[in-house]
């Protein structure tokens, strides 16, 4: 089944489930609910590109690859942050592109860039459209127009190397399609971020995505061994080898560049054999802190499962209440999900299980783990249902070293709670490293009169807390426009100068995603 | 014991061993030997810096930190490639710096850079001096002078975080000192390149070093979680978190920048608990190809020991002949060394051992493995002994994906053999990845009348073969001046433009290591 995107919701309404009664009751009790339907009407701004420019674009790519109809433009407007959805639900499509172009090859992408440089048109590369940090809302001021460079037709698996265990994809391949194509070869990529159903291979690379199985499979930037990139000054090909000492690693410059340095047209990734068996299980710890210490012990002692995630006490309470099919009576503290998705991880299972027992965890069995695995891409649909009942739900995330985890958690939580009185602030750790971990916060608050302003104030305070704690502004959501001021603080003036130096080298007229990422 | 450097040899002559009789006999039979002593005399060029400039430098750092004596300048002239040693042995010190400065702090480094910008003096950061690619032979043309920025006094362990398992070093700490300081905390870095005894933490970072235990501990660039860098335009601090999505990874830009973008003044690395137990063993395969397939199987199936290295048939023969204390009768094919240096690796030992047996390896026991471990930093000393008997010995290395391993091996070997008729060309794999491996070649040839020209022709042909095969010009020796033309081919025009963009942003007047790395 191919899921369809929806301009006002996370994903396919046909796939979404209504809020479970137990969750609705919980939310009603804590926050209060009220029907808050999305607006039916929406007015698109007039396409701003001249007919001459449209004609020249069509002559490059063919008429079928140049789309200016309302529905296509609606679906390429902004991303999927809660403010994005709130604007869309209110009928505000002010950031719509003038036109959507759909190249099929590297050469066609390069041709679009050449055209855009010639006519000074801003170009926004578009993969899965799941960005939650404003990375699709480029600044159009000073440009002759704004083109959404939609990679949806670059959807092929170009090469499989079963000896090196690599695969080369075009950037528009979505997560499920990539897995399906690899499965025909007995292979898997196993990059499973929550956006998996919609997000694209190129987007994973451009934003340094990290998936739910990162404990075992690593971050997406660790999976990438090669990239082909179209830039306004020519083609860049990286990836002569798995690793090398041939100067600064240019792969690691393109990874995370969010379409500001070039358009990724091919991605070569490490793949692995499809596992014949997987297992998930749940464990309970007395506290979030105790569970975090256990995670730290596992990764610092070469005892990694494939999935390792831990909810704090509040998130545990909400999860248990909403998993009515499993039953959560009598469980408290912090819930940990442990998943084994590779033969190697399964070989370690006995040792990991023994270690968890010694670290104070109580086993909750496989049923609750399997329930997590079944619903692993479900949370964003719940957000749609919550918005429908007037509850603002949004997430933000960061990462730090283990010794600063508690201080960062306290600081971000305090910032959110002080700006959103009465809100539910939940947190989990879902990405672990030997030296530290991510912290992923979910906030649910009753919507005020101006929920966007309400959220922005809270998010700004939380972002200040992150950077003020010496942590990163984003572990895996990327920078976009939303995090740009804090990125500048995180990397400092010299870091900003380095990004600008790179930008000037490959995009001297600044047509690529203007206003995104680079301070 | 602190080993002393020597301007005409790899290391401390007191530590060096003469060529074993068995090796000497082998080399004599294959290549012929003749006494070729180093020249006693050497003339240093006159220091080119004016007295005024020297005075102003002394007023910044104090007189004791500004050294222009002959012995200090000799020890900071070039690196340790065979051409470097041949020049030094011939008494040619033409690349000597005008002066050697020894700052103690980040602030003093920054002051030197400010002074160098003001007076347009070239600055060559100097760590352990073990570079083998011409990275210490900067171009001085157009500059008022050339300063060796010697980091030897920046030798402190600044911080240990036992919770996050990180340690922060000043850049001048040498390998053994780093291990000794960490051992006091029960910790280890376990970065063991062959240059371990002399090379510095800052150098490891600046050159993307990779050590002999990389199968288990990773490359140095994977160990680094944070860097502090002094640049001509200010300070850069990276490392807010173990990993993040906050734009291009600037750590991975500084790593491998070889002193051309800034001077690394602090390095924060991941550390691990000191292992109570280690084990090494040797295995024999019928052929290099069979052994390489076995290595590939291990790393693609989550079965990594800590050390994994495999010699080709020629290197195996030479190693066996020179390990007379262990005895090599009746062994042929390709020798593999497998080392277990962590509790996690030891837990896998039984599974790895079973897999090796199934993959056709014959066990040769622990004695030969232990012999390798005892001599793991010894090979460069042997090169000194070989130069003493008129045998040119040099190494070069590359990396590729597994499916291209054989073709790359054949191409590089053919290039070397065609330019050095009668030479012994040996190869090993000592760094493995899921998707590929390194190839490390050692060449021994009878010295002709102009051994430097002789080597350059062979090395150029080998480098052409590497880049022509789509492989990297360097897996862990870095670029320096020697590899610069091939780096340009490897990364292409856009890659070169990116490096130049970075350089222009942080070193606009180009004082940092001019002529090194950046094409």
PDB file of N, CA, C and O in Angstrom, chain A residues 161 163-164 208 219 240 244-245 247-249 252-253 256 272-273 296 300-303 347-348 402-403 434-435 470 474-475 478 490 497 505, chain B residues 161 163-164 208 219 240 244-245 247-249 252-253 256 272-273 296 300-303 347-348 402-403 434-435 470 472 474-475 478 490 497 505:
ATOM      1  N   UNK A 161      25.222  -3.888  -4.759  1.00  0.00           N
ATOM      2  CA  UNK A 161      26.512  -4.573  -4.732  1.00  0.00           C
ATOM      3  C   UNK A 161      26.474  -5.553  -3.549  1.00  0.00           C
ATOM      4  O   UNK A 161      26.675  -5.167  -2.401  1.00  0.00           O
ATOM      5  N   UNK A 163      28.448  -7.884  -2.772  1.00  0.00           N
ATOM      6  CA  UNK A 163      29.741  -8.188  -2.154  1.00  0.00           C
ATOM      7  C   UNK A 163      30.096  -7.107  -1.135  1.00  0.00           C
ATOM      8  O   UNK A 163      30.414  -7.389   0.020  1.00  0.00           O
ATOM      9  N   UNK A 164      30.007  -5.857  -1.577  1.00  0.00           N
ATOM     10  CA  UNK A 164      30.311  -4.743  -0.680  1.00  0.00           C
ATOM     11  C   UNK A 164      29.160  -4.431   0.256  1.00  0.00           C
ATOM     12  O   UNK A 164      29.323  -3.672   1.200  1.00  0.00           O
ATOM     13  N   UNK A 208      20.514  14.393   7.989  1.00  0.00           N
ATOM     14  CA  UNK A 208      21.165  13.583   9.032  1.00  0.00           C
ATOM     15  C   UNK A 208      20.126  12.881   9.900  1.00  0.00           C
ATOM     16  O   UNK A 208      20.173  12.945  11.142  1.00  0.00           O
ATOM     17  N   UNK A 219      23.054   5.860  12.689  1.00  0.00           N
ATOM     18  CA  UNK A 219      22.370   7.006  12.093  1.00  0.00           C
ATOM     19  C   UNK A 219      22.427   6.883  10.576  1.00  0.00           C
ATOM     20  O   UNK A 219      23.269   6.194  10.019  1.00  0.00           O
ATOM     21  N   UNK A 240      34.811   7.475  -2.424  1.00  0.00           N
ATOM     22  CA  UNK A 240      35.809   6.613  -3.057  1.00  0.00           C
ATOM     23  C   UNK A 240      36.048   5.356  -2.240  1.00  0.00           C
ATOM     24  O   UNK A 240      36.672   4.424  -2.730  1.00  0.00           O
ATOM     25  N   UNK A 244      38.349   7.278   4.711  1.00  0.00           N
ATOM     26  CA  UNK A 244      39.689   7.595   4.240  1.00  0.00           C
ATOM     27  C   UNK A 244      40.244   8.814   4.960  1.00  0.00           C
ATOM     28  O   UNK A 244      39.575   9.396   5.825  1.00  0.00           O
ATOM     29  N   UNK A 245      41.471   9.160   4.604  1.00  0.00           N
ATOM     30  CA  UNK A 245      42.148  10.303   5.210  1.00  0.00           C
ATOM     31  C   UNK A 245      42.422  11.370   4.154  1.00  0.00           C
ATOM     32  O   UNK A 245      43.341  12.163   4.292  1.00  0.00           O
ATOM     33  N   UNK A 247      41.636  14.288   3.330  1.00  0.00           N
ATOM     34  CA  UNK A 247      41.143  15.617   3.678  1.00  0.00           C
ATOM     35  C   UNK A 247      39.838  15.580   4.439  1.00  0.00           C
ATOM     36  O   UNK A 247      39.359  14.519   4.836  1.00  0.00           O
ATOM     37  N   UNK A 248      39.252  16.769   4.674  1.00  0.00           N
ATOM     38  CA  UNK A 248      37.946  16.831   5.331  1.00  0.00           C
ATOM     39  C   UNK A 248      36.948  15.928   4.611  1.00  0.00           C
ATOM     40  O   UNK A 248      37.020  15.762   3.394  1.00  0.00           O
ATOM     41  N   UNK A 249      36.035  15.340   5.369  1.00  0.00           N
ATOM     42  CA  UNK A 249      35.099  14.386   4.772  1.00  0.00           C
ATOM     43  C   UNK A 249      33.933  15.146   4.132  1.00  0.00           C
ATOM     44  O   UNK A 249      33.038  15.619   4.821  1.00  0.00           O
ATOM     45  N   UNK A 252      30.361  14.266   4.840  1.00  0.00           N
ATOM     46  CA  UNK A 252      29.806  14.777   6.091  1.00  0.00           C
ATOM     47  C   UNK A 252      29.488  16.269   6.004  1.00  0.00           C
ATOM     48  O   UNK A 252      28.966  16.849   6.953  1.00  0.00           O
ATOM     49  N   UNK A 253      29.859  16.879   4.892  1.00  0.00           N
ATOM     50  CA  UNK A 253      29.456  18.264   4.636  1.00  0.00           C
ATOM     51  C   UNK A 253      28.117  18.279   3.895  1.00  0.00           C
ATOM     52  O   UNK A 253      27.212  19.052   4.225  1.00  0.00           O
ATOM     53  N   UNK A 256      23.393  16.678   6.008  1.00  0.00           N
ATOM     54  CA  UNK A 256      23.006  17.773   6.880  1.00  0.00           C
ATOM     55  C   UNK A 256      22.966  19.121   6.202  1.00  0.00           C
ATOM     56  O   UNK A 256      22.706  20.133   6.848  1.00  0.00           O
ATOM     57  N   UNK A 272      22.283  -4.420   4.779  1.00  0.00           N
ATOM     58  CA  UNK A 272      22.562  -5.667   5.514  1.00  0.00           C
ATOM     59  C   UNK A 272      21.596  -6.759   5.077  1.00  0.00           C
ATOM     60  O   UNK A 272      20.596  -6.490   4.425  1.00  0.00           O
ATOM     61  N   UNK A 273      21.916  -7.978   5.450  1.00  0.00           N
ATOM     62  CA  UNK A 273      21.008  -9.086   5.120  1.00  0.00           C
ATOM     63  C   UNK A 273      19.716  -8.936   5.900  1.00  0.00           C
ATOM     64  O   UNK A 273      19.725  -8.550   7.067  1.00  0.00           O
ATOM     65  N   UNK A 296      23.141   3.490  29.333  1.00  0.00           N
ATOM     66  CA  UNK A 296      24.542   3.888  29.270  1.00  0.00           C
ATOM     67  C   UNK A 296      25.450   2.689  29.503  1.00  0.00           C
ATOM     68  O   UNK A 296      26.419   2.467  28.775  1.00  0.00           O
ATOM     69  N   UNK A 300      28.070   1.285  26.685  1.00  0.00           N
ATOM     70  CA  UNK A 300      29.493   1.409  27.051  1.00  0.00           C
ATOM     71  C   UNK A 300      30.157   0.058  27.265  1.00  0.00           C
ATOM     72  O   UNK A 300      31.360  -0.012  27.485  1.00  0.00           O
ATOM     73  N   UNK A 301      29.367  -1.018  27.189  1.00  0.00           N
ATOM     74  CA  UNK A 301      29.935  -2.353  27.367  1.00  0.00           C
ATOM     75  C   UNK A 301      29.650  -3.267  26.193  1.00  0.00           C
ATOM     76  O   UNK A 301      29.570  -4.483  26.366  1.00  0.00           O
ATOM     77  N   UNK A 302      29.501  -2.657  24.997  1.00  0.00           N
ATOM     78  CA  UNK A 302      29.395  -3.463  23.782  1.00  0.00           C
ATOM     79  C   UNK A 302      28.207  -4.427  23.873  1.00  0.00           C
ATOM     80  O   UNK A 302      28.281  -5.563  23.432  1.00  0.00           O
ATOM     81  N   UNK A 303      27.114  -3.942  24.451  1.00  0.00           N
ATOM     82  CA  UNK A 303      25.924  -4.784  24.630  1.00  0.00           C
ATOM     83  C   UNK A 303      24.706  -4.103  24.007  1.00  0.00           C
ATOM     84  O   UNK A 303      23.705  -3.857  24.675  1.00  0.00           O
ATOM     85  N   UNK A 347      22.254 -12.694  19.069  1.00  0.00           N
ATOM     86  CA  UNK A 347      23.307 -13.450  19.758  1.00  0.00           C
ATOM     87  C   UNK A 347      23.638 -12.840  21.115  1.00  0.00           C
ATOM     88  O   UNK A 347      24.061 -13.530  22.028  1.00  0.00           O
ATOM     89  N   UNK A 348      23.478 -11.515  21.225  1.00  0.00           N
ATOM     90  CA  UNK A 348      23.794 -10.828  22.483  1.00  0.00           C
ATOM     91  C   UNK A 348      22.630 -10.823  23.462  1.00  0.00           C
ATOM     92  O   UNK A 348      22.770 -10.364  24.590  1.00  0.00           O
ATOM     93  N   UNK A 402      26.417  11.951  28.441  1.00  0.00           N
ATOM     94  CA  UNK A 402      25.697  11.313  29.556  1.00  0.00           C
ATOM     95  C   UNK A 402      25.778  12.134  30.845  1.00  0.00           C
ATOM     96  O   UNK A 402      24.801  12.216  31.594  1.00  0.00           O
ATOM     97  N   UNK A 403      26.920  12.736  31.096  1.00  0.00           N
ATOM     98  CA  UNK A 403      27.073  13.442  32.374  1.00  0.00           C
ATOM     99  C   UNK A 403      26.198  14.693  32.449  1.00  0.00           C
ATOM    100  O   UNK A 403      25.999  15.241  33.526  1.00  0.00           O
ATOM    101  N   UNK A 434      28.002   5.755  22.929  1.00  0.00           N
ATOM    102  CA  UNK A 434      28.850   5.462  24.082  1.00  0.00           C
ATOM    103  C   UNK A 434      28.984   6.679  24.985  1.00  0.00           C
ATOM    104  O   UNK A 434      29.065   6.549  26.192  1.00  0.00           O
ATOM    105  N   UNK A 435      29.002   7.857  24.384  1.00  0.00           N
ATOM    106  CA  UNK A 435      29.286   9.052  25.181  1.00  0.00           C
ATOM    107  C   UNK A 435      28.044   9.874  25.543  1.00  0.00           C
ATOM    108  O   UNK A 435      28.162  10.832  26.296  1.00  0.00           O
ATOM    109  N   UNK A 470      24.801  23.738  26.626  1.00  0.00           N
ATOM    110  CA  UNK A 470      25.908  23.187  25.839  1.00  0.00           C
ATOM    111  C   UNK A 470      25.498  22.011  24.980  1.00  0.00           C
ATOM    112  O   UNK A 470      26.348  21.308  24.432  1.00  0.00           O
ATOM    113  N   UNK A 474      19.551  20.262  17.724  1.00  0.00           N
ATOM    114  CA  UNK A 474      18.787  19.190  17.081  1.00  0.00           C
ATOM    115  C   UNK A 474      19.612  17.925  16.923  1.00  0.00           C
ATOM    116  O   UNK A 474      20.703  17.950  16.360  1.00  0.00           O
ATOM    117  N   UNK A 475      19.060  16.840  17.427  1.00  0.00           N
ATOM    118  CA  UNK A 475      19.719  15.538  17.249  1.00  0.00           C
ATOM    119  C   UNK A 475      19.393  14.909  15.911  1.00  0.00           C
ATOM    120  O   UNK A 475      20.235  14.267  15.291  1.00  0.00           O
ATOM    121  N   UNK A 478      17.002  18.241  12.239  1.00  0.00           N
ATOM    122  CA  UNK A 478      17.711  19.199  11.378  1.00  0.00           C
ATOM    123  C   UNK A 478      17.386  20.651  11.736  1.00  0.00           C
ATOM    124  O   UNK A 478      16.702  20.915  12.736  1.00  0.00           O
ATOM    125  N   UNK A 490      25.234  27.624  18.497  1.00  0.00           N
ATOM    126  CA  UNK A 490      25.893  26.330  18.745  1.00  0.00           C
ATOM    127  C   UNK A 490      27.262  26.239  18.075  1.00  0.00           C
ATOM    128  O   UNK A 490      28.210  25.742  18.669  1.00  0.00           O
ATOM    129  N   UNK A 497      30.975  31.136   9.618  1.00  0.00           N
ATOM    130  CA  UNK A 497      31.828  31.549   8.490  1.00  0.00           C
ATOM    131  C   UNK A 497      32.171  30.352   7.603  1.00  0.00           C
ATOM    132  O   UNK A 497      32.227  30.472   6.367  1.00  0.00           O
ATOM    133  N   UNK A 505      31.031  28.843  -2.214  1.00  0.00           N
ATOM    134  CA  UNK A 505      31.808  28.074  -3.189  1.00  0.00           C
ATOM    135  C   UNK A 505      30.927  27.321  -4.175  1.00  0.00           C
ATOM    136  O   UNK A 505      31.275  27.185  -5.343  1.00  0.00           O
TER     137      UNK A 505
ATOM    138  N   UNK B 161      35.884  12.612  31.896  1.00  0.00           N
ATOM    139  CA  UNK B 161      34.474  12.480  32.262  1.00  0.00           C
ATOM    140  C   UNK B 161      34.166  10.981  32.300  1.00  0.00           C
ATOM    141  O   UNK B 161      33.937  10.355  31.272  1.00  0.00           O
ATOM    142  N   UNK B 163      31.643   9.455  33.431  1.00  0.00           N
ATOM    143  CA  UNK B 163      30.248   9.091  33.136  1.00  0.00           C
ATOM    144  C   UNK B 163      30.043   9.017  31.620  1.00  0.00           C
ATOM    145  O   UNK B 163      29.539   8.026  31.088  1.00  0.00           O
ATOM    146  N   UNK B 164      30.463  10.067  30.932  1.00  0.00           N
ATOM    147  CA  UNK B 164      30.311  10.085  29.472  1.00  0.00           C
ATOM    148  C   UNK B 164      31.401   9.272  28.788  1.00  0.00           C
ATOM    149  O   UNK B 164      31.312   9.019  27.587  1.00  0.00           O
ATOM    150  N   UNK B 208      43.174  12.302  10.335  1.00  0.00           N
ATOM    151  CA  UNK B 208      42.246  11.164  10.250  1.00  0.00           C
ATOM    152  C   UNK B 208      42.992   9.842  10.376  1.00  0.00           C
ATOM    153  O   UNK B 208      42.837   8.936   9.544  1.00  0.00           O
ATOM    154  N   UNK B 219      38.262   4.233  13.783  1.00  0.00           N
ATOM    155  CA  UNK B 219      39.250   5.212  13.344  1.00  0.00           C
ATOM    156  C   UNK B 219      39.337   6.347  14.372  1.00  0.00           C
ATOM    157  O   UNK B 219      38.417   6.546  15.152  1.00  0.00           O
ATOM    158  N   UNK B 240      28.924  19.632  20.544  1.00  0.00           N
ATOM    159  CA  UNK B 240      27.833  19.840  21.483  1.00  0.00           C
ATOM    160  C   UNK B 240      27.227  18.523  21.943  1.00  0.00           C
ATOM    161  O   UNK B 240      26.458  18.503  22.887  1.00  0.00           O
ATOM    162  N   UNK B 244      24.663  14.744  15.905  1.00  0.00           N
ATOM    163  CA  UNK B 244      23.487  15.601  15.796  1.00  0.00           C
ATOM    164  C   UNK B 244      23.155  15.874  14.344  1.00  0.00           C
ATOM    165  O   UNK B 244      23.843  15.392  13.435  1.00  0.00           O
ATOM    166  N   UNK B 245      22.082  16.629  14.155  1.00  0.00           N
ATOM    167  CA  UNK B 245      21.621  16.987  12.816  1.00  0.00           C
ATOM    168  C   UNK B 245      21.717  18.493  12.602  1.00  0.00           C
ATOM    169  O   UNK B 245      20.996  19.052  11.778  1.00  0.00           O
ATOM    170  N   UNK B 247      23.225  20.661  10.918  1.00  0.00           N
ATOM    171  CA  UNK B 247      23.957  21.063   9.725  1.00  0.00           C
ATOM    172  C   UNK B 247      25.125  20.139   9.428  1.00  0.00           C
ATOM    173  O   UNK B 247      25.293  19.090  10.059  1.00  0.00           O
ATOM    174  N   UNK B 248      25.939  20.518   8.432  1.00  0.00           N
ATOM    175  CA  UNK B 248      27.140  19.744   8.113  1.00  0.00           C
ATOM    176  C   UNK B 248      27.975  19.546   9.377  1.00  0.00           C
ATOM    177  O   UNK B 248      28.005  20.417  10.243  1.00  0.00           O
ATOM    178  N   UNK B 249      28.650  18.417   9.481  1.00  0.00           N
ATOM    179  CA  UNK B 249      29.414  18.113  10.691  1.00  0.00           C
ATOM    180  C   UNK B 249      30.776  18.792  10.614  1.00  0.00           C
ATOM    181  O   UNK B 249      31.678  18.330   9.924  1.00  0.00           O
ATOM    182  N   UNK B 252      33.958  16.914  11.277  1.00  0.00           N
ATOM    183  CA  UNK B 252      34.462  16.120  10.161  1.00  0.00           C
ATOM    184  C   UNK B 252      35.110  16.991   9.086  1.00  0.00           C
ATOM    185  O   UNK B 252      35.650  16.468   8.112  1.00  0.00           O
ATOM    186  N   UNK B 253      35.021  18.294   9.247  1.00  0.00           N
ATOM    187  CA  UNK B 253      35.758  19.214   8.373  1.00  0.00           C
ATOM    188  C   UNK B 253      37.139  19.486   8.968  1.00  0.00           C
ATOM    189  O   UNK B 253      38.152  19.478   8.265  1.00  0.00           O
ATOM    190  N   UNK B 256      41.110  15.840   9.448  1.00  0.00           N
ATOM    191  CA  UNK B 256      41.646  15.713   8.092  1.00  0.00           C
ATOM    192  C   UNK B 256      42.064  17.031   7.483  1.00  0.00           C
ATOM    193  O   UNK B 256      42.474  17.051   6.319  1.00  0.00           O
ATOM    194  N   UNK B 272      37.574   4.196  26.754  1.00  0.00           N
ATOM    195  CA  UNK B 272      36.930   2.970  27.237  1.00  0.00           C
ATOM    196  C   UNK B 272      37.654   2.456  28.472  1.00  0.00           C
ATOM    197  O   UNK B 272      38.759   2.879  28.780  1.00  0.00           O
ATOM    198  N   UNK B 273      37.028   1.522  29.161  1.00  0.00           N
ATOM    199  CA  UNK B 273      37.681   0.929  30.321  1.00  0.00           C
ATOM    200  C   UNK B 273      38.895   0.120  29.865  1.00  0.00           C
ATOM    201  O   UNK B 273      38.843  -0.564  28.846  1.00  0.00           O
ATOM    202  N   UNK B 296      35.786 -10.109   5.347  1.00  0.00           N
ATOM    203  CA  UNK B 296      34.527  -9.507   4.919  1.00  0.00           C
ATOM    204  C   UNK B 296      33.355 -10.191   5.615  1.00  0.00           C
ATOM    205  O   UNK B 296      32.442  -9.530   6.126  1.00  0.00           O
ATOM    206  N   UNK B 300      30.816  -8.219   8.150  1.00  0.00           N
ATOM    207  CA  UNK B 300      29.430  -8.105   7.666  1.00  0.00           C
ATOM    208  C   UNK B 300      28.462  -8.912   8.522  1.00  0.00           C
ATOM    209  O   UNK B 300      27.248  -8.865   8.297  1.00  0.00           O
ATOM    210  N   UNK B 301      28.981  -9.661   9.489  1.00  0.00           N
ATOM    211  CA  UNK B 301      28.103 -10.450  10.355  1.00  0.00           C
ATOM    212  C   UNK B 301      28.308 -10.136  11.832  1.00  0.00           C
ATOM    213  O   UNK B 301      28.097 -10.994  12.685  1.00  0.00           O
ATOM    214  N   UNK B 302      28.714  -8.883  12.104  1.00  0.00           N
ATOM    215  CA  UNK B 302      28.763  -8.428  13.496  1.00  0.00           C
ATOM    216  C   UNK B 302      29.698  -9.318  14.327  1.00  0.00           C
ATOM    217  O   UNK B 302      29.410  -9.623  15.482  1.00  0.00           O
ATOM    218  N   UNK B 303      30.791  -9.739  13.732  1.00  0.00           N
ATOM    219  CA  UNK B 303      31.735 -10.647  14.399  1.00  0.00           C
ATOM    220  C   UNK B 303      33.131 -10.038  14.370  1.00  0.00           C
ATOM    221  O   UNK B 303      34.078 -10.641  13.877  1.00  0.00           O
ATOM    222  N   UNK B 347      34.131 -11.781  24.388  1.00  0.00           N
ATOM    223  CA  UNK B 347      32.851 -12.515  24.434  1.00  0.00           C
ATOM    224  C   UNK B 347      32.523 -13.142  23.082  1.00  0.00           C
ATOM    225  O   UNK B 347      31.846 -14.151  23.003  1.00  0.00           O
ATOM    226  N   UNK B 348      32.958 -12.485  22.003  1.00  0.00           N
ATOM    227  CA  UNK B 348      32.654 -12.994  20.653  1.00  0.00           C
ATOM    228  C   UNK B 348      33.691 -14.016  20.181  1.00  0.00           C
ATOM    229  O   UNK B 348      33.536 -14.582  19.102  1.00  0.00           O
ATOM    230  N   UNK B 402      34.628  -3.741  -1.048  1.00  0.00           N
ATOM    231  CA  UNK B 402      35.054  -5.139  -1.165  1.00  0.00           C
ATOM    232  C   UNK B 402      35.012  -5.643  -2.604  1.00  0.00           C
ATOM    233  O   UNK B 402      35.890  -6.403  -3.023  1.00  0.00           O
ATOM    234  N   UNK B 403      34.028  -5.219  -3.358  1.00  0.00           N
ATOM    235  CA  UNK B 403      33.894  -5.768  -4.714  1.00  0.00           C
ATOM    236  C   UNK B 403      35.007  -5.297  -5.642  1.00  0.00           C
ATOM    237  O   UNK B 403      35.208  -5.857  -6.714  1.00  0.00           O
ATOM    238  N   UNK B 434      32.293  -2.699   6.997  1.00  0.00           N
ATOM    239  CA  UNK B 434      31.283  -3.577   6.422  1.00  0.00           C
ATOM    240  C   UNK B 434      31.324  -3.538   4.898  1.00  0.00           C
ATOM    241  O   UNK B 434      31.075  -4.535   4.241  1.00  0.00           O
ATOM    242  N   UNK B 435      31.644  -2.384   4.348  1.00  0.00           N
ATOM    243  CA  UNK B 435      31.562  -2.238   2.895  1.00  0.00           C
ATOM    244  C   UNK B 435      32.908  -2.331   2.179  1.00  0.00           C
ATOM    245  O   UNK B 435      32.930  -2.330   0.946  1.00  0.00           O
ATOM    246  N   UNK B 470      39.063   4.195  -8.941  1.00  0.00           N
ATOM    247  CA  UNK B 470      37.950   4.735  -8.155  1.00  0.00           C
ATOM    248  C   UNK B 470      38.178   4.633  -6.658  1.00  0.00           C
ATOM    249  O   UNK B 470      37.262   4.853  -5.872  1.00  0.00           O
ATOM    250  N   UNK B 472      40.510   5.512  -2.988  1.00  0.00           N
ATOM    251  CA  UNK B 472      41.028   6.744  -2.386  1.00  0.00           C
ATOM    252  C   UNK B 472      42.544   6.792  -2.475  1.00  0.00           C
ATOM    253  O   UNK B 472      43.213   5.762  -2.445  1.00  0.00           O
ATOM    254  N   UNK B 474      44.334   7.920  -0.151  1.00  0.00           N
ATOM    255  CA  UNK B 474      44.900   7.618   1.172  1.00  0.00           C
ATOM    256  C   UNK B 474      43.836   7.183   2.156  1.00  0.00           C
ATOM    257  O   UNK B 474      42.845   7.896   2.366  1.00  0.00           O
ATOM    258  N   UNK B 475      44.080   6.031   2.757  1.00  0.00           N
ATOM    259  CA  UNK B 475      43.159   5.570   3.801  1.00  0.00           C
ATOM    260  C   UNK B 475      43.482   6.176   5.158  1.00  0.00           C
ATOM    261  O   UNK B 475      42.593   6.476   5.936  1.00  0.00           O
ATOM    262  N   UNK B 478      46.972  10.440   5.095  1.00  0.00           N
ATOM    263  CA  UNK B 478      46.593  11.825   4.807  1.00  0.00           C
ATOM    264  C   UNK B 478      47.199  12.318   3.478  1.00  0.00           C
ATOM    265  O   UNK B 478      47.807  11.540   2.739  1.00  0.00           O
ATOM    266  N   UNK B 490      40.417  12.915  -6.994  1.00  0.00           N
ATOM    267  CA  UNK B 490      39.462  12.112  -6.216  1.00  0.00           C
ATOM    268  C   UNK B 490      38.197  12.902  -5.888  1.00  0.00           C
ATOM    269  O   UNK B 490      37.094  12.362  -5.974  1.00  0.00           O
ATOM    270  N   UNK B 497      36.637  23.177  -4.899  1.00  0.00           N
ATOM    271  CA  UNK B 497      36.033  24.487  -4.629  1.00  0.00           C
ATOM    272  C   UNK B 497      35.524  24.562  -3.186  1.00  0.00           C
ATOM    273  O   UNK B 497      35.638  25.599  -2.525  1.00  0.00           O
ATOM    274  N   UNK B 505      37.389  31.091   4.180  1.00  0.00           N
ATOM    275  CA  UNK B 505      36.570  31.574   5.292  1.00  0.00           C
ATOM    276  C   UNK B 505      37.370  31.703   6.580  1.00  0.00           C
ATOM    277  O   UNK B 505      37.128  32.615   7.373  1.00  0.00           O
TER     278      UNK B 505
END
